Amino acid sequence: MLFAIISQDVPNSLPLRKTARADHIARLTKLRDEGRLILAGPHPAIESDDPGDAGFTGSLVVAEFASLQDAQSWADSDPYIKAGVYERVTVKPFKKVLP
């Protein structure tokens, strides 16, 4: 089943993101290579593809996992959590309807 992992950053998270980005991206790349990643990306703090110093306010990942528990476990192991980037992470079942 698909799950949405919705993460909310702590204020001024950009320096923290930079310290853990390579490991964070490596995990997403693994999901992609396994054919389980539907989409992933951050929420810019301003209306721009490149928000610069404004940084980001959170992230969204939609991926396939065997269960809610597996999705939650994967989310809990994100390097951004260890680095202190996220203040809250919500994991929910997701049903893709379109496209």
mmCIF file of N, CA, C and O in Angstrom:
data_model
loop_
_atom_site.group_PDB
_atom_site.id
_atom_site.type_symbol
_atom_site.label_atom_id
_atom_site.label_comp_id
_atom_site.label_asym_id
_atom_site.label_seq_id
_atom_site.Cartn_x
_atom_site.Cartn_y
_atom_site.Cartn_z
ATOM 1 N N MET A 1 0.848 -1.178 0.000
ATOM 2 C CA MET A 1 0.000 0.000 0.000
ATOM 3 C C MET A 1 0.889 1.236 0.000
ATOM 4 O O MET A 1 2.013 1.207 0.491
ATOM 5 N N LEU A 2 0.327 2.327 -0.534
ATOM 6 C CA LEU A 2 1.048 3.595 -0.506
ATOM 7 C C LEU A 2 0.831 4.299 0.825
ATOM 8 O O LEU A 2 -0.245 4.187 1.434
ATOM 9 N N PHE A 3 1.858 5.046 1.235
ATOM 10 C CA PHE A 3 1.793 5.850 2.455
ATOM 11 C C PHE A 3 2.379 7.221 2.169
ATOM 12 O O PHE A 3 3.355 7.347 1.428
ATOM 13 N N ALA A 4 1.762 8.247 2.767
ATOM 14 C CA ALA A 4 2.276 9.604 2.702
ATOM 15 C C ALA A 4 3.023 9.880 4.003
ATOM 16 O O ALA A 4 2.496 9.634 5.093
ATOM 17 N N ILE A 5 4.238 10.351 3.865
ATOM 18 C CA ILE A 5 5.061 10.746 5.017
ATOM 19 C C ILE A 5 5.204 12.257 4.927
ATOM 20 O O ILE A 5 5.861 12.780 4.018
ATOM 21 N N ILE A 6 4.557 12.948 5.852
ATOM 22 C CA ILE A 6 4.470 14.398 5.833
ATOM 23 C C ILE A 6 5.279 14.929 7.022
ATOM 24 O O ILE A 6 4.932 14.666 8.177
ATOM 25 N N SER A 7 6.339 15.649 6.715
ATOM 26 C CA SER A 7 7.253 16.108 7.759
ATOM 27 C C SER A 7 7.225 17.623 7.875
ATOM 28 O O SER A 7 7.177 18.331 6.870
ATOM 29 N N GLN A 8 7.270 18.099 9.102
ATOM 30 C CA GLN A 8 7.315 19.534 9.406
ATOM 31 C C GLN A 8 8.679 19.860 9.991
ATOM 32 O O GLN A 8 9.106 19.221 10.955
ATOM 33 N N ASP A 9 9.371 20.825 9.389
ATOM 34 C CA ASP A 9 10.699 21.217 9.867
ATOM 35 C C ASP A 9 10.634 22.082 11.127
ATOM 36 O O ASP A 9 9.641 22.785 11.357
ATOM 37 N N VAL A 10 11.709 22.065 11.885
ATOM 38 C CA VAL A 10 11.909 23.041 12.950
ATOM 39 C C VAL A 10 12.194 24.385 12.283
ATOM 40 O O VAL A 10 12.575 24.424 11.105
ATOM 41 N N PRO A 11 12.029 25.494 12.985
ATOM 42 C CA PRO A 11 12.389 26.787 12.396
ATOM 43 C C PRO A 11 13.882 26.813 12.021
ATOM 44 O O PRO A 11 14.714 26.223 12.707
ATOM 45 N N ASN A 12 14.188 27.507 10.947
ATOM 46 C CA ASN A 12 15.578 27.696 10.503
ATOM 47 C C ASN A 12 16.319 26.369 10.329
ATOM 48 O O ASN A 12 17.436 26.198 10.803
ATOM 49 N N SER A 13 15.698 25.443 9.627
ATOM 50 C CA SER A 13 16.237 24.083 9.491
ATOM 51 C C SER A 13 17.316 23.939 8.413
ATOM 52 O O SER A 13 17.971 22.893 8.348
ATOM 53 N N LEU A 14 17.510 24.946 7.583
ATOM 54 C CA LEU A 14 18.399 24.786 6.431
ATOM 55 C C LEU A 14 19.810 24.310 6.798
ATOM 56 O O LEU A 14 20.306 23.365 6.177
ATOM 57 N N PRO A 15 20.475 24.876 7.798
ATOM 58 C CA PRO A 15 21.810 24.355 8.142
ATOM 59 C C PRO A 15 21.776 22.884 8.569
ATOM 60 O O PRO A 15 22.689 22.115 8.253
ATOM 61 N N LEU A 16 20.725 22.482 9.273
ATOM 62 C CA LEU A 16 20.587 21.089 9.702
ATOM 63 C C LEU A 16 20.348 20.180 8.504
ATOM 64 O O LEU A 16 20.906 19.081 8.434
ATOM 65 N N ARG A 17 19.527 20.634 7.567
ATOM 66 C CA ARG A 17 19.257 19.864 6.357
ATOM 67 C C ARG A 17 20.561 19.582 5.609
ATOM 68 O O ARG A 17 20.784 18.480 5.118
ATOM 69 N N LYS A 18 21.391 20.592 5.511
ATOM 70 C CA LYS A 18 22.634 20.447 4.749
ATOM 71 C C LYS A 18 23.538 19.366 5.338
ATOM 72 O O LYS A 18 24.214 18.656 4.599
ATOM 73 N N THR A 19 23.534 19.201 6.645
ATOM 74 C CA THR A 19 24.423 18.214 7.278
ATOM 75 C C THR A 19 24.000 16.776 6.995
ATOM 76 O O THR A 19 24.838 15.883 7.004
ATOM 77 N N ALA A 20 22.697 16.558 6.753
ATOM 78 C CA ALA A 20 22.190 15.189 6.604
ATOM 79 C C ALA A 20 21.630 14.905 5.217
ATOM 80 O O ALA A 20 21.150 13.796 4.965
ATOM 81 N N ARG A 21 21.714 15.857 4.305
ATOM 82 C CA ARG A 21 21.058 15.710 3.000
ATOM 83 C C ARG A 21 21.549 14.501 2.212
ATOM 84 O O ARG A 21 20.742 13.759 1.642
ATOM 85 N N ALA A 22 22.838 14.270 2.161
ATOM 86 C CA ALA A 22 23.364 13.153 1.360
ATOM 87 C C ALA A 22 22.776 11.817 1.827
ATOM 88 O O ALA A 22 22.351 10.994 0.998
ATOM 89 N N ASP A 23 22.738 11.588 3.123
ATOM 90 C CA ASP A 23 22.187 10.341 3.656
ATOM 91 C C ASP A 23 20.672 10.263 3.436
ATOM 92 O O ASP A 23 20.133 9.195 3.146
ATOM 93 N N HIS A 24 19.997 11.389 3.567
ATOM 94 C CA HIS A 24 18.548 11.455 3.341
ATOM 95 C C HIS A 24 18.234 11.081 1.889
ATOM 96 O O HIS A 24 17.355 10.247 1.630
ATOM 97 N N ILE A 25 18.963 11.669 0.948
ATOM 98 C CA ILE A 25 18.750 11.401 -0.473
ATOM 99 C C ILE A 25 19.100 9.951 -0.814
ATOM 100 O O ILE A 25 18.422 9.309 -1.628
ATOM 101 N N ALA A 26 20.122 9.409 -0.192
ATOM 102 C CA ALA A 26 20.511 8.013 -0.448
ATOM 103 C C ALA A 26 19.370 7.060 -0.109
ATOM 104 O O ALA A 26 19.118 6.091 -0.844
ATOM 105 N N ARG A 27 18.662 7.311 0.977
ATOM 106 C CA ARG A 27 17.528 6.444 1.353
ATOM 107 C C ARG A 27 16.392 6.548 0.348
ATOM 108 O O ARG A 27 15.754 5.560 -0.009
ATOM 109 N N LEU A 28 16.134 7.768 -0.128
ATOM 110 C CA LEU A 28 15.088 7.965 -1.125
ATOM 111 C C LEU A 28 15.478 7.309 -2.453
ATOM 112 O O LEU A 28 14.628 6.712 -3.126
ATOM 113 N N THR A 29 16.742 7.396 -2.800
ATOM 114 C CA THR A 29 17.232 6.772 -4.027
ATOM 115 C C THR A 29 17.055 5.261 -3.969
ATOM 116 O O THR A 29 16.664 4.627 -4.958
ATOM 117 N N LYS A 30 17.288 4.680 -2.808
ATOM 118 C CA LYS A 30 17.095 3.238 -2.630
ATOM 119 C C LYS A 30 15.625 2.856 -2.856
ATOM 120 O O LYS A 30 15.326 1.884 -3.553
ATOM 121 N N LEU A 31 14.705 3.640 -2.281
ATOM 122 C CA LEU A 31 13.273 3.388 -2.505
ATOM 123 C C LEU A 31 12.941 3.491 -3.991
ATOM 124 O O LEU A 31 12.188 2.674 -4.531
ATOM 125 N N ARG A 32 13.498 4.506 -4.645
ATOM 126 C CA ARG A 32 13.256 4.677 -6.086
ATOM 127 C C ARG A 32 13.764 3.468 -6.874
ATOM 128 O O ARG A 32 13.074 2.931 -7.734
ATOM 129 N N ASP A 33 14.983 3.050 -6.551
ATOM 130 C CA ASP A 33 15.590 1.929 -7.263
ATOM 131 C C ASP A 33 14.817 0.622 -7.047
ATOM 132 O O ASP A 33 14.842 -0.261 -7.903
ATOM 133 N N GLU A 34 14.136 0.510 -5.920
ATOM 134 C CA GLU A 34 13.295 -0.655 -5.631
ATOM 135 C C GLU A 34 11.916 -0.536 -6.280
ATOM 136 O O GLU A 34 11.095 -1.442 -6.160
ATOM 137 N N GLY A 35 11.647 0.594 -6.942
ATOM 138 C CA GLY A 35 10.361 0.815 -7.586
ATOM 139 C C GLY A 35 9.242 1.159 -6.624
ATOM 140 O O GLY A 35 8.067 1.030 -6.967
ATOM 141 N N ARG A 36 9.581 1.621 -5.422
ATOM 142 C CA ARG A 36 8.579 1.886 -4.382
ATOM 143 C C ARG A 36 8.293 3.368 -4.169
ATOM 144 O O ARG A 36 7.327 3.721 -3.490
ATOM 145 N N LEU A 37 9.110 4.252 -4.720
ATOM 146 C CA LEU A 37 8.944 5.691 -4.510
ATOM 147 C C LEU A 37 8.042 6.280 -5.582
ATOM 148 O O LEU A 37 8.302 6.124 -6.781
ATOM 149 N N ILE A 38 6.980 6.954 -5.172
ATOM 150 C CA ILE A 38 6.073 7.627 -6.091
ATOM 151 C C ILE A 38 6.521 9.068 -6.301
ATOM 152 O O ILE A 38 6.611 9.544 -7.420
ATOM 153 N N LEU A 39 6.809 9.760 -5.214
ATOM 154 C CA LEU A 39 7.322 11.128 -5.284
ATOM 155 C C LEU A 39 7.934 11.509 -3.952
ATOM 156 O O LEU A 39 7.609 10.932 -2.911
ATOM 157 N N ALA A 40 8.816 12.483 -4.015
ATOM 158 C CA ALA A 40 9.443 12.990 -2.790
ATOM 159 C C ALA A 40 9.976 14.384 -3.054
ATOM 160 O O ALA A 40 10.458 14.671 -4.150
ATOM 161 N N GLY A 41 9.887 15.224 -2.052
ATOM 162 C CA GLY A 41 10.451 16.557 -2.185
ATOM 163 C C GLY A 41 10.123 17.428 -0.997
ATOM 164 O O GLY A 41 9.251 17.104 -0.187
ATOM 165 N N PRO A 42 10.841 18.558 -0.898
ATOM 166 C CA PRO A 42 10.631 19.487 0.209
ATOM 167 C C PRO A 42 9.562 20.542 -0.122
ATOM 168 O O PRO A 42 9.207 20.740 -1.287
ATOM 169 N N HIS A 43 9.105 21.210 0.914
ATOM 170 C CA HIS A 43 8.184 22.337 0.790
ATOM 171 C C HIS A 43 9.008 23.616 0.955
ATOM 172 O O HIS A 43 9.449 23.925 2.074
ATOM 173 N N PRO A 44 9.239 24.379 -0.130
ATOM 174 C CA PRO A 44 9.991 25.623 0.004
ATOM 175 C C PRO A 44 9.274 26.602 0.938
ATOM 176 O O PRO A 44 8.038 26.665 0.964
ATOM 177 N N ALA A 45 10.058 27.359 1.691
ATOM 178 C CA ALA A 45 9.486 28.324 2.631
ATOM 179 C C ALA A 45 8.875 29.520 1.910
ATOM 180 O O ALA A 45 8.051 30.238 2.488
ATOM 181 N N ILE A 46 9.283 29.740 0.665
ATOM 182 C CA ILE A 46 8.728 30.822 -0.146
ATOM 183 C C ILE A 46 8.317 30.244 -1.497
ATOM 184 O O ILE A 46 8.689 29.128 -1.842
ATOM 185 N N GLU A 47 7.597 31.009 -2.245
ATOM 186 C CA GLU A 47 7.102 30.557 -3.549
ATOM 187 C C GLU A 47 8.226 30.617 -4.585
ATOM 188 O O GLU A 47 8.317 31.537 -5.398
ATOM 189 N N SER A 48 9.102 29.604 -4.509
ATOM 190 C CA SER A 48 10.250 29.550 -5.406
ATOM 191 C C SER A 48 10.795 28.135 -5.434
ATOM 192 O O SER A 48 10.841 27.462 -4.401
ATOM 193 N N ASP A 49 11.231 27.683 -6.625
ATOM 194 C CA ASP A 49 11.879 26.376 -6.717
ATOM 195 C C ASP A 49 13.207 26.366 -5.980
ATOM 196 O O ASP A 49 13.655 25.324 -5.508
ATOM 197 N N ASP A 50 13.853 27.514 -5.900
ATOM 198 C CA ASP A 50 15.125 27.652 -5.179
ATOM 199 C C ASP A 50 14.964 28.748 -4.129
ATOM 200 O O ASP A 50 15.207 29.926 -4.403
ATOM 201 N N PRO A 51 14.536 28.378 -2.916
ATOM 202 C CA PRO A 51 14.241 29.389 -1.904
ATOM 203 C C PRO A 51 15.466 30.013 -1.244
ATOM 204 O O PRO A 51 15.329 30.883 -0.389
ATOM 205 N N GLY A 52 16.652 29.555 -1.612
ATOM 206 C CA GLY A 52 17.869 30.131 -1.045
ATOM 207 C C GLY A 52 17.884 30.037 0.466
ATOM 208 O O GLY A 52 17.535 29.009 1.043
ATOM 209 N N ASP A 53 18.264 31.121 1.111
ATOM 210 C CA ASP A 53 18.380 31.148 2.571
ATOM 211 C C ASP A 53 17.048 30.997 3.294
ATOM 212 O O ASP A 53 17.023 30.709 4.485
ATOM 213 N N ALA A 54 15.922 31.191 2.581
ATOM 214 C CA ALA A 54 14.610 31.008 3.212
ATOM 215 C C ALA A 54 14.403 29.546 3.593
ATOM 216 O O ALA A 54 13.695 29.232 4.546
ATOM 217 N N GLY A 55 15.032 28.648 2.834
ATOM 218 C CA GLY A 55 14.993 27.231 3.176
ATOM 219 C C GLY A 55 13.654 26.574 2.924
ATOM 220 O O GLY A 55 12.915 26.940 2.015
ATOM 221 N N PHE A 56 13.358 25.604 3.762
ATOM 222 C CA PHE A 56 12.199 24.745 3.573
ATOM 223 C C PHE A 56 11.422 24.607 4.886
ATOM 224 O O PHE A 56 11.976 24.807 5.965
ATOM 225 N N THR A 57 10.153 24.251 4.755
ATOM 226 C CA THR A 57 9.311 24.109 5.947
ATOM 227 C C THR A 57 8.944 22.661 6.246
ATOM 228 O O THR A 57 8.332 22.383 7.270
ATOM 229 N N GLY A 58 9.312 21.761 5.359
ATOM 230 C CA GLY A 58 8.981 20.355 5.563
ATOM 231 C C GLY A 58 9.198 19.569 4.295
ATOM 232 O O GLY A 58 9.785 20.066 3.331
ATOM 233 N N SER A 59 8.696 18.330 4.296
ATOM 234 C CA SER A 59 8.883 17.434 3.160
ATOM 235 C C SER A 59 7.667 16.524 3.001
ATOM 236 O O SER A 59 6.916 16.303 3.951
ATOM 237 N N LEU A 60 7.546 15.983 1.782
ATOM 238 C CA LEU A 60 6.516 15.001 1.492
ATOM 239 C C LEU A 60 7.158 13.834 0.760
ATOM 240 O O LEU A 60 7.902 14.035 -0.202
ATOM 241 N N VAL A 61 6.877 12.629 1.229
ATOM 242 C CA VAL A 61 7.295 11.403 0.551
ATOM 243 C C VAL A 61 6.051 10.541 0.387
ATOM 244 O O VAL A 61 5.298 10.357 1.346
ATOM 245 N N VAL A 62 5.822 10.035 -0.816
ATOM 246 C CA VAL A 62 4.774 9.054 -1.045
ATOM 247 C C VAL A 62 5.470 7.817 -1.592
ATOM 248 O O VAL A 62 6.151 7.885 -2.626
ATOM 249 N N ALA A 63 5.329 6.718 -0.866
ATOM 250 C CA ALA A 63 6.039 5.492 -1.240
ATOM 251 C C ALA A 63 5.238 4.276 -0.803
ATOM 252 O O ALA A 63 4.335 4.365 0.033
ATOM 253 N N GLU A 64 5.628 3.138 -1.374
ATOM 254 C CA GLU A 64 4.958 1.876 -1.065
ATOM 255 C C GLU A 64 5.686 1.156 0.072
ATOM 256 O O GLU A 64 6.916 1.019 0.042
ATOM 257 N N PHE A 65 4.904 0.709 1.043
ATOM 258 C CA PHE A 65 5.411 -0.087 2.158
ATOM 259 C C PHE A 65 4.434 -1.220 2.420
ATOM 260 O O PHE A 65 3.252 -1.125 2.069
ATOM 261 N N ALA A 66 4.895 -2.273 3.056
ATOM 262 C CA ALA A 66 4.050 -3.435 3.341
ATOM 263 C C ALA A 66 2.973 -3.122 4.372
ATOM 264 O O ALA A 66 1.903 -3.736 4.367
ATOM 265 N N SER A 67 3.252 -2.160 5.269
ATOM 266 C CA SER A 67 2.306 -1.850 6.344
ATOM 267 C C SER A 67 2.569 -0.449 6.879
ATOM 268 O O SER A 67 3.635 0.134 6.633
ATOM 269 N N LEU A 68 1.613 0.060 7.636
ATOM 270 C CA LEU A 68 1.788 1.347 8.302
ATOM 271 C C LEU A 68 2.984 1.283 9.243
ATOM 272 O O LEU A 68 3.775 2.228 9.329
ATOM 273 N N GLN A 69 3.139 0.175 9.936
ATOM 274 C CA GLN A 69 4.271 0.010 10.857
ATOM 275 C C GLN A 69 5.606 0.093 10.101
ATOM 276 O O GLN A 69 6.536 0.740 10.575
ATOM 277 N N ASP A 70 5.694 -0.524 8.931
ATOM 278 C CA ASP A 70 6.923 -0.452 8.135
ATOM 279 C C ASP A 70 7.187 0.971 7.662
ATOM 280 O O ASP A 70 8.333 1.439 7.683
ATOM 281 N N ALA A 71 6.132 1.657 7.228
ATOM 282 C CA ALA A 71 6.284 3.042 6.777
ATOM 283 C C ALA A 71 6.726 3.933 7.929
ATOM 284 O O ALA A 71 7.612 4.778 7.775
ATOM 285 N N GLN A 72 6.130 3.737 9.105
ATOM 286 C CA GLN A 72 6.488 4.534 10.278
ATOM 287 C C GLN A 72 7.930 4.264 10.689
ATOM 288 O O GLN A 72 8.678 5.192 11.008
ATOM 289 N N SER A 73 8.331 3.015 10.670
ATOM 290 C CA SER A 73 9.699 2.650 11.022
ATOM 291 C C SER A 73 10.698 3.286 10.052
ATOM 292 O O SER A 73 11.736 3.814 10.473
ATOM 293 N N TRP A 74 10.376 3.251 8.759
ATOM 294 C CA TRP A 74 11.247 3.874 7.760
ATOM 295 C C TRP A 74 11.348 5.379 8.024
ATOM 296 O O TRP A 74 12.438 5.947 8.021
ATOM 297 N N ALA A 75 10.204 6.012 8.276
ATOM 298 C CA ALA A 75 10.185 7.458 8.539
ATOM 299 C C ALA A 75 10.974 7.803 9.806
ATOM 300 O O ALA A 75 11.721 8.788 9.833
ATOM 301 N N ASP A 76 10.836 6.993 10.828
ATOM 302 C CA ASP A 76 11.530 7.249 12.098
ATOM 303 C C ASP A 76 13.045 7.134 11.971
ATOM 304 O O ASP A 76 13.777 7.657 12.807
ATOM 305 N N SER A 77 13.506 6.435 10.927
ATOM 306 C CA SER A 77 14.945 6.232 10.725
ATOM 307 C C SER A 77 15.566 7.264 9.793
ATOM 308 O O SER A 77 16.741 7.149 9.443
ATOM 309 N N ASP A 78 14.808 8.261 9.381
ATOM 310 C CA ASP A 78 15.324 9.266 8.449
ATOM 311 C C ASP A 78 16.485 10.039 9.073
ATOM 312 O O ASP A 78 16.386 10.464 10.231
ATOM 313 N N PRO A 79 17.571 10.227 8.341
ATOM 314 C CA PRO A 79 18.698 11.011 8.856
ATOM 315 C C PRO A 79 18.308 12.435 9.262
ATOM 316 O O PRO A 79 18.953 13.018 10.130
ATOM 317 N N TYR A 80 17.264 12.970 8.662
ATOM 318 C CA TYR A 80 16.820 14.306 9.068
ATOM 319 C C TYR A 80 16.275 14.311 10.494
ATOM 320 O O TYR A 80 16.341 15.328 11.182
ATOM 321 N N ILE A 81 15.747 13.200 10.953
ATOM 322 C CA ILE A 81 15.293 13.130 12.346
ATOM 323 C C ILE A 81 16.505 13.175 13.277
ATOM 324 O O ILE A 81 16.531 13.941 14.238
ATOM 325 N N LYS A 82 17.497 12.360 12.980
ATOM 326 C CA LYS A 82 18.710 12.339 13.809
ATOM 327 C C LYS A 82 19.392 13.705 13.829
ATOM 328 O O LYS A 82 19.920 14.134 14.855
ATOM 329 N N ALA A 83 19.338 14.428 12.697
ATOM 330 C CA ALA A 83 19.977 15.743 12.593
ATOM 331 C C ALA A 83 19.142 16.857 13.221
ATOM 332 O O ALA A 83 19.603 17.991 13.325
ATOM 333 N N GLY A 84 17.900 16.549 13.625
ATOM 334 C CA GLY A 84 17.049 17.552 14.260
ATOM 335 C C GLY A 84 16.294 18.441 13.288
ATOM 336 O O GLY A 84 15.787 19.492 13.672
ATOM 337 N N VAL A 85 16.189 18.035 12.022
ATOM 338 C CA VAL A 85 15.497 18.837 11.004
ATOM 339 C C VAL A 85 13.989 18.862 11.245
ATOM 340 O O VAL A 85 13.356 19.910 11.147
ATOM 341 N N TYR A 86 13.419 17.705 11.539
ATOM 342 C CA TYR A 86 11.964 17.595 11.652
ATOM 343 C C TYR A 86 11.503 17.749 13.094
ATOM 344 O O TYR A 86 12.051 17.144 14.006
ATOM 345 N N GLU A 87 10.447 18.555 13.267
ATOM 346 C CA GLU A 87 9.829 18.640 14.590
ATOM 347 C C GLU A 87 8.635 17.709 14.702
ATOM 348 O O GLU A 87 8.231 17.337 15.796
ATOM 349 N N ARG A 88 8.075 17.310 13.526
ATOM 350 C CA ARG A 88 6.922 16.409 13.539
ATOM 351 C C ARG A 88 6.884 15.642 12.218
ATOM 352 O O ARG A 88 7.147 16.199 11.159
ATOM 353 N N VAL A 89 6.544 14.368 12.314
ATOM 354 C CA VAL A 89 6.395 13.526 11.126
ATOM 355 C C VAL A 89 5.087 12.755 11.260
ATOM 356 O O VAL A 89 4.860 12.093 12.265
ATOM 357 N N THR A 90 4.252 12.866 10.238
ATOM 358 C CA THR A 90 2.980 12.160 10.199
ATOM 359 C C THR A 90 3.026 11.146 9.066
ATOM 360 O O THR A 90 3.430 11.481 7.951
ATOM 361 N N VAL A 91 2.623 9.919 9.354
ATOM 362 C CA VAL A 91 2.582 8.863 8.345
ATOM 363 C C VAL A 91 1.133 8.404 8.217
ATOM 364 O O VAL A 91 0.510 8.048 9.220
ATOM 365 N N LYS A 92 0.620 8.437 6.985
ATOM 366 C CA LYS A 92 -0.779 8.067 6.737
ATOM 367 C C LYS A 92 -0.869 7.183 5.508
ATOM 368 O O LYS A 92 -0.121 7.368 4.550
ATOM 369 N N PRO A 93 -1.830 6.254 5.493
ATOM 370 C CA PRO A 93 -2.113 5.537 4.255
ATOM 371 C C PRO A 93 -2.528 6.541 3.178
ATOM 372 O O PRO A 93 -3.127 7.581 3.477
ATOM 373 N N PHE A 94 -2.193 6.231 1.935
ATOM 374 C CA PHE A 94 -2.470 7.128 0.827
ATOM 375 C C PHE A 94 -3.036 6.321 -0.334
ATOM 376 O O PHE A 94 -2.504 5.274 -0.686
ATOM 377 N N LYS A 95 -4.096 6.831 -0.919
ATOM 378 C CA LYS A 95 -4.699 6.182 -2.093
ATOM 379 C C LYS A 95 -4.540 7.108 -3.289
ATOM 380 O O LYS A 95 -5.125 8.186 -3.349
ATOM 381 N N LYS A 96 -3.730 6.672 -4.245
ATOM 382 C CA LYS A 96 -3.538 7.453 -5.467
ATOM 383 C C LYS A 96 -4.754 7.261 -6.371
ATOM 384 O O LYS A 96 -5.113 6.136 -6.691
ATOM 385 N N VAL A 97 -5.356 8.374 -6.782
ATOM 386 C CA VAL A 97 -6.508 8.326 -7.660
ATOM 387 C C VAL A 97 -6.144 8.857 -9.055
ATOM 388 O O VAL A 97 -6.493 8.256 -10.046
ATOM 389 N N LEU A 98 -5.430 9.957 -9.123
ATOM 390 C CA LEU A 98 -5.021 10.568 -10.382
ATOM 391 C C LEU A 98 -3.559 10.975 -10.302
ATOM 392 O O LEU A 98 -3.097 11.319 -9.219
ATOM 393 N N PRO A 99 -2.841 11.132 -11.327
ATOM 394 C CA PRO A 99 -3.157 10.658 -12.659
ATOM 395 C C PRO A 99 -2.998 9.161 -12.738
ATOM 396 O O PRO A 99 -2.335 8.508 -12.037
#
